[in-house]
CSV table of C-alpha atoms and ligand atoms in Angstrom, one decimal:
chain,number,residue,atom,x,y,z
A,1,MET,CA,2.4,-10.0,10.2
A,2,LYS,CA,3.7,-6.9,11.8
A,3,ILE,CA,4.2,-3.6,10.0
A,4,ASP,CA,5.9,-0.7,11.8
A,5,ILE,CA,5.5,2.8,10.2
A,6,ILE,CA,8.0,5.6,11.0
A,7,SER,CA,6.3,8.9,10.5
A,8,ALA,CA,6.8,12.7,11.2
A,9,VAL,CA,3.0,13.1,11.0
A,10,PRO,CA,1.5,10.1,12.7
A,11,GLU,CA,-1.9,11.7,12.9
A,12,LEU,CA,-2.3,11.1,9.2
A,13,LEU,CA,-2.2,7.3,9.9
A,14,GLU,CA,-4.8,7.3,12.8
A,15,SER,CA,-7.9,6.1,10.9
A,16,PRO,CA,-6.9,4.3,7.7
A,17,PHE,CA,-6.6,0.9,9.4
A,18,GLU,CA,-9.5,1.2,11.8
A,19,HIS,CA,-12.3,0.3,9.4
A,20,SER,CA,-13.6,-2.5,7.2
A,21,ILE,CA,-11.1,-5.1,6.1
A,22,MET,CA,-8.0,-3.7,7.9
A,23,LYS,CA,-10.1,-3.5,11.2
A,24,ARG,CA,-11.0,-7.2,10.7
A,25,ALA,CA,-7.3,-8.1,10.0
A,26,ALA,CA,-6.4,-6.4,13.4
A,27,GLU,CA,-9.2,-8.0,15.4
A,28,LYS,CA,-8.2,-11.4,14.1
A,29,SER,CA,-4.6,-10.7,15.1
A,30,LEU,CA,-3.5,-11.4,11.5
A,31,LEU,CA,-2.0,-8.0,11.1
A,32,HIS,CA,-0.5,-5.6,13.7
A,33,VAL,CA,0.3,-2.0,12.6
A,34,ALA,CA,2.4,0.2,14.9
A,35,VAL,CA,2.8,3.8,14.0
A,36,HIS,CA,5.9,5.5,15.5
A,37,ASP,CA,6.1,9.2,16.0
A,38,LEU,CA,9.5,10.2,14.6
A,39,ARG,CA,9.6,13.3,16.8
A,40,LYS,CA,9.8,11.3,19.9
A,41,TYR,CA,13.3,10.3,18.7
A,42,GLY,CA,14.2,13.9,17.7
A,43,ILE,CA,17.5,15.5,18.7
A,44,GLY,CA,17.8,18.0,21.6
A,45,LYS,CA,15.1,19.7,23.6
A,46,HIS,CA,13.3,20.7,20.4
A,47,HIS,CA,13.2,17.1,19.1
A,48,LYS,CA,14.6,18.2,15.8
A,49,ILE,CA,14.2,15.6,13.0
A,50,ASP,CA,15.4,17.6,10.0
A,51,ASP,CA,18.1,20.0,9.0
A,52,TYR,CA,19.5,22.2,6.1
A,53,GLN,CA,21.1,20.3,3.2
A,54,TYR,CA,24.7,20.3,2.6
A,55,GLY,CA,25.7,22.2,-0.5
A,56,GLY,CA,22.8,24.6,-0.1
A,57,GLY,CA,19.3,24.6,-1.7
A,58,ALA,CA,15.8,25.0,-0.6
A,59,GLY,CA,14.1,22.3,1.5
A,60,MET,CA,15.1,20.3,4.7
A,61,VAL,CA,16.5,16.8,4.9
A,62,MET,CA,15.5,14.3,7.5
A,63,CYS,CA,18.4,13.5,9.9
A,64,ILE,CA,20.0,10.1,10.4
A,65,GLU,CA,19.9,9.9,14.1
A,66,PRO,CA,16.1,10.1,14.9
A,67,ILE,CA,15.4,7.4,12.3
A,68,LEU,CA,18.2,5.1,13.6
A,69,LYS,CA,16.9,5.5,17.1
A,70,CYS,CA,13.4,4.7,16.1
A,71,ILE,CA,14.7,1.6,14.2
A,72,ASP,CA,16.7,0.6,17.3
A,73,PHE,CA,13.5,0.6,19.3
A,74,ILE,CA,11.7,-1.4,16.6
A,75,VAL,CA,14.5,-4.0,16.3
A,76,SER,CA,14.3,-4.6,20.0
A,77,ASP,CA,11.1,-6.5,19.2
A,78,GLY,CA,12.8,-8.5,16.5
A,79,GLN,CA,14.7,-8.0,13.3
A,80,PRO,CA,12.5,-7.0,10.4
A,81,ASP,CA,12.6,-8.7,7.0
A,82,GLU,CA,12.5,-5.4,5.1
A,83,ILE,CA,13.1,-1.7,5.8
A,84,ILE,CA,11.3,0.1,3.1
A,85,TYR,CA,11.7,3.8,2.2
A,86,LEU,CA,8.6,5.3,0.6
A,87,THR,CA,9.8,7.8,-2.0
A,88,PRO,CA,8.7,9.1,-5.4
A,89,ASP,CA,12.0,7.9,-6.8
A,90,GLY,CA,11.5,4.3,-5.7
A,91,GLU,CA,10.4,1.2,-7.6
A,92,MET,CA,7.0,1.5,-8.9
A,93,TYR,CA,4.6,-0.4,-6.6
A,94,ASN,CA,2.3,-3.1,-8.1
A,95,GLN,CA,0.2,-6.3,-7.2
A,96,HIS,CA,3.3,-8.5,-7.6
A,97,MET,CA,5.2,-6.5,-5.0
A,98,ALA,CA,2.1,-6.6,-2.7
A,99,ASN,CA,2.0,-10.4,-3.1
A,100,GLN,CA,5.7,-10.7,-2.3
A,101,LEU,CA,5.5,-8.4,0.8
A,102,SER,CA,2.5,-10.3,2.1
A,103,LEU,CA,4.8,-13.3,2.6
A,104,LYS,CA,7.0,-11.5,5.0
A,105,ASN,CA,6.6,-11.6,8.8
A,106,HIS,CA,7.8,-8.0,9.7
A,107,ILE,CA,8.4,-5.0,7.6
A,108,VAL,CA,9.2,-1.3,8.5
A,109,LEU,CA,8.0,1.6,6.4
A,110,ILE,CA,9.8,4.9,6.6
A,111,CYS,CA,7.7,7.9,5.4
A,112,GLY,CA,9.8,10.7,3.8
A,113,HIS,CA,9.0,14.3,4.1
A,114,TYR,CA,10.5,17.6,2.8
A,115,LYS,CA,13.4,16.7,0.5
A,116,GLY,CA,13.6,13.3,1.9
A,117,ILE,CA,15.9,11.3,4.2
A,118,ASP,CA,19.8,11.6,4.3
A,119,GLU,CA,21.1,9.5,1.5
A,120,ARG,CA,23.4,7.5,3.9
A,121,LEU,CA,20.3,5.9,5.4
A,122,ARG,CA,19.3,4.8,1.9
A,123,GLU,CA,22.8,3.3,1.4
A,124,HIS,CA,23.2,1.6,4.8
A,125,LEU,CA,19.8,0.9,6.3
A,126,VAL,CA,17.0,0.7,3.7
A,127,THR,CA,16.5,-2.6,1.9
A,128,LYS,CA,13.8,-1.5,-0.6
A,129,GLU,CA,12.6,1.8,-2.0
A,130,ILE,CA,9.0,2.1,-3.2
A,131,SER,CA,6.9,4.7,-5.1
A,132,ILE,CA,3.2,4.3,-5.5
A,133,GLY,CA,3.0,6.4,-8.8
A,134,SER,CA,4.3,9.1,-11.0
A,135,TYR,CA,3.2,12.1,-8.9
A,136,VAL,CA,4.4,13.8,-5.8
A,137,LEU,CA,2.8,13.4,-2.4
A,138,SER,CA,3.6,15.8,0.6
A,139,GLY,CA,4.8,12.8,2.5
A,140,GLY,CA,5.0,9.0,2.5
A,141,GLU,CA,2.1,8.5,4.9
A,142,LEU,CA,-0.6,8.1,2.3
A,143,ALA,CA,1.8,5.7,0.4
A,144,ALA,CA,2.3,3.7,3.6
A,145,ALA,CA,-1.5,3.4,4.0
A,146,VAL,CA,-1.7,2.1,0.4
A,147,LEU,CA,0.9,-0.6,1.1
A,148,VAL,CA,-0.7,-1.7,4.4
A,149,ASP,CA,-4.1,-2.0,2.8
A,150,SER,CA,-2.9,-3.8,-0.3
A,151,ILE,CA,-0.7,-6.2,1.7
A,152,GLY,CA,-3.1,-6.7,4.6
A,153,ARG,CA,-6.0,-7.9,2.5
A,154,LEU,CA,-3.7,-10.6,1.0
A,155,LEU,CA,-3.0,-12.3,4.4
A,156,PRO,CA,-4.6,-15.6,4.7
A,157,GLY,CA,-7.9,-15.4,6.7
A,158,VAL,CA,-8.4,-11.6,6.3
A,159,LEU,CA,-10.8,-11.9,3.3
A,160,ASN,CA,-13.7,-14.3,3.2
A,161,ASP,CA,-14.9,-16.2,0.1
A,162,GLU,CA,-17.1,-13.3,-1.1
A,163,THR,CA,-14.3,-10.8,-1.0
A,164,SER,CA,-11.5,-13.2,-2.0
A,165,ALA,CA,-8.4,-11.5,-3.4
A,166,LEU,CA,-8.2,-14.1,-6.1
A,167,PHE,CA,-10.9,-12.2,-8.0
A,168,ASP,CA,-9.3,-8.8,-7.6
A,169,SER,CA,-8.3,-6.8,-10.6
A,170,PHE,CA,-4.6,-7.4,-11.4
A,171,GLN,CA,-4.4,-10.6,-9.4
A,172,ASP,CA,-4.5,-12.7,-12.7
A,173,GLY,CA,-2.9,-9.9,-14.6
A,174,MET,CA,-6.2,-8.6,-15.9
A,175,LEU,CA,-8.8,-5.9,-14.8
A,176,ALA,CA,-12.0,-7.2,-13.2
A,177,PRO,CA,-15.2,-7.5,-15.4
A,178,PRO,CA,-18.2,-5.1,-14.9
A,179,VAL,CA,-20.6,-6.0,-12.1
A,180,TYR,CA,-24.4,-5.3,-11.6
A,181,THR,CA,-26.9,-5.6,-8.9
A,182,ARG,CA,-30.7,-5.2,-8.6
A,183,PRO,CA,-32.8,-4.0,-10.1
A,184,ALA,CA,-32.4,-5.7,-13.5
A,185,ASN,CA,-33.9,-2.7,-15.2
A,186,TYR,CA,-33.5,0.8,-13.8
A,187,ASN,CA,-35.6,3.1,-15.8
A,188,GLY,CA,-34.3,1.6,-19.1
A,189,TRP,CA,-30.8,0.9,-17.9
A,190,LYS,CA,-30.6,-2.8,-18.4
A,191,VAL,CA,-28.3,-5.5,-16.9
A,192,PRO,CA,-26.7,-7.6,-19.7
A,193,GLU,CA,-29.1,-10.5,-20.6
A,194,VAL,CA,-26.5,-13.2,-20.1
A,195,LEU,CA,-26.1,-12.5,-16.4
A,196,LEU,CA,-29.8,-13.3,-15.9
A,197,SER,CA,-29.6,-16.5,-17.9
A,198,GLY,CA,-28.6,-18.8,-15.0
A,199,ASN,CA,-26.1,-20.5,-17.3
A,200,ASP,CA,-22.9,-20.5,-15.3
A,201,ALA,CA,-20.6,-21.5,-18.1
A,202,LYS,CA,-22.0,-18.8,-20.4
A,203,ILE,CA,-21.7,-16.2,-17.5
A,204,GLU,CA,-18.1,-17.2,-16.8
A,205,ALA,CA,-17.2,-17.0,-20.6
A,206,TRP,CA,-18.8,-13.5,-20.7
A,207,ARG,CA,-16.9,-12.3,-17.7
A,208,GLU,CA,-13.6,-13.5,-19.1
A,209,GLU,CA,-14.3,-11.8,-22.4
A,210,GLN,CA,-15.3,-8.5,-20.7
A,211,ALA,CA,-12.2,-8.6,-18.5
A,212,LEU,CA,-10.0,-9.1,-21.5
A,213,GLN,CA,-11.7,-6.5,-23.6
A,214,ARG,CA,-11.5,-4.0,-20.6
A,215,THR,CA,-7.8,-4.8,-20.1
A,216,ARG,CA,-7.0,-4.4,-23.8
A,217,GLU,CA,-8.7,-1.0,-23.9
A,218,ARG,CA,-7.5,0.4,-20.6
A,219,ARG,CA,-4.3,-1.3,-19.6
A,220,PRO,CA,-2.7,-3.0,-22.7
A,221,ASP,CA,0.6,-3.0,-20.7
A,222,LEU,CA,-0.8,-5.7,-18.4
A,223,LEU,CA,-1.3,-8.1,-21.4
A,224,SER,CA,2.2,-7.5,-22.8
A,225,ASP,CA,3.9,-8.3,-19.4
B,1,6GU,CL1,6.1,6.7,-1.8
B,1,6GU,N1,6.1,9.4,-1.4
B,1,6GU,C1,5.9,10.6,-1.9
B,1,6GU,N2,6.2,11.6,-1.1
B,1,6GU,N3,5.4,10.8,-3.1
B,1,6GU,C2,5.1,9.8,-3.8
B,1,6GU,C3,5.3,8.5,-3.4
B,1,6GU,C4,5.8,8.3,-2.2
B,1,6GU,N4,4.9,7.7,-4.4
B,1,6GU,C5,4.4,8.5,-5.4
B,1,6GU,N5,4.5,9.8,-5.0
């Protein structure tokens, strides 16, 4: 899979994919992430990428041309399946969307800044608009990192059995059960007895019950979906 990210602050995306699971995905050539510096496609000698908004009001708007030029460059390497604009007024991101996007071959992420991008790009270019939560970020870069990580770990071959995405919270519509490691008793803080019992069926039943209870308490919305 290839993910192109268009950013006015590419420095923000220098490290997130260079460690741990994302690093392994790149090394195995399962995921290729390319970050494009929007300013390279800026207008005039100052490489302008934003301008005042028509009708007045505070805040700059990202111009059409630099983004289209960057897209032209990306498309020369093949037509993407989706061009996604990251914006607080987009569709709320969730595991289902991550699963769907992980099935695509090539997606482009456009990181918004300031007041956002010219609306005409949203009408004519963008195929999906995504928000990662009900709060405002200074730019779409951290949201892009969230998408890349959540999608990348779903690609076949990225995770091994131990880290299998099948056991993630949300993947079966439930939160994950609590987990424990040694020692079994830390100054009186004890691991639940059942986990030490060696009875696989009992342990599995306990985990299911805990996952259900945790989901009921913390995210009842997941159960009603
Ligand atoms: Cl995708 N972008 C920005 N700037 N803020 C956000 C967001 C995205 N999702 C939630 N807040």
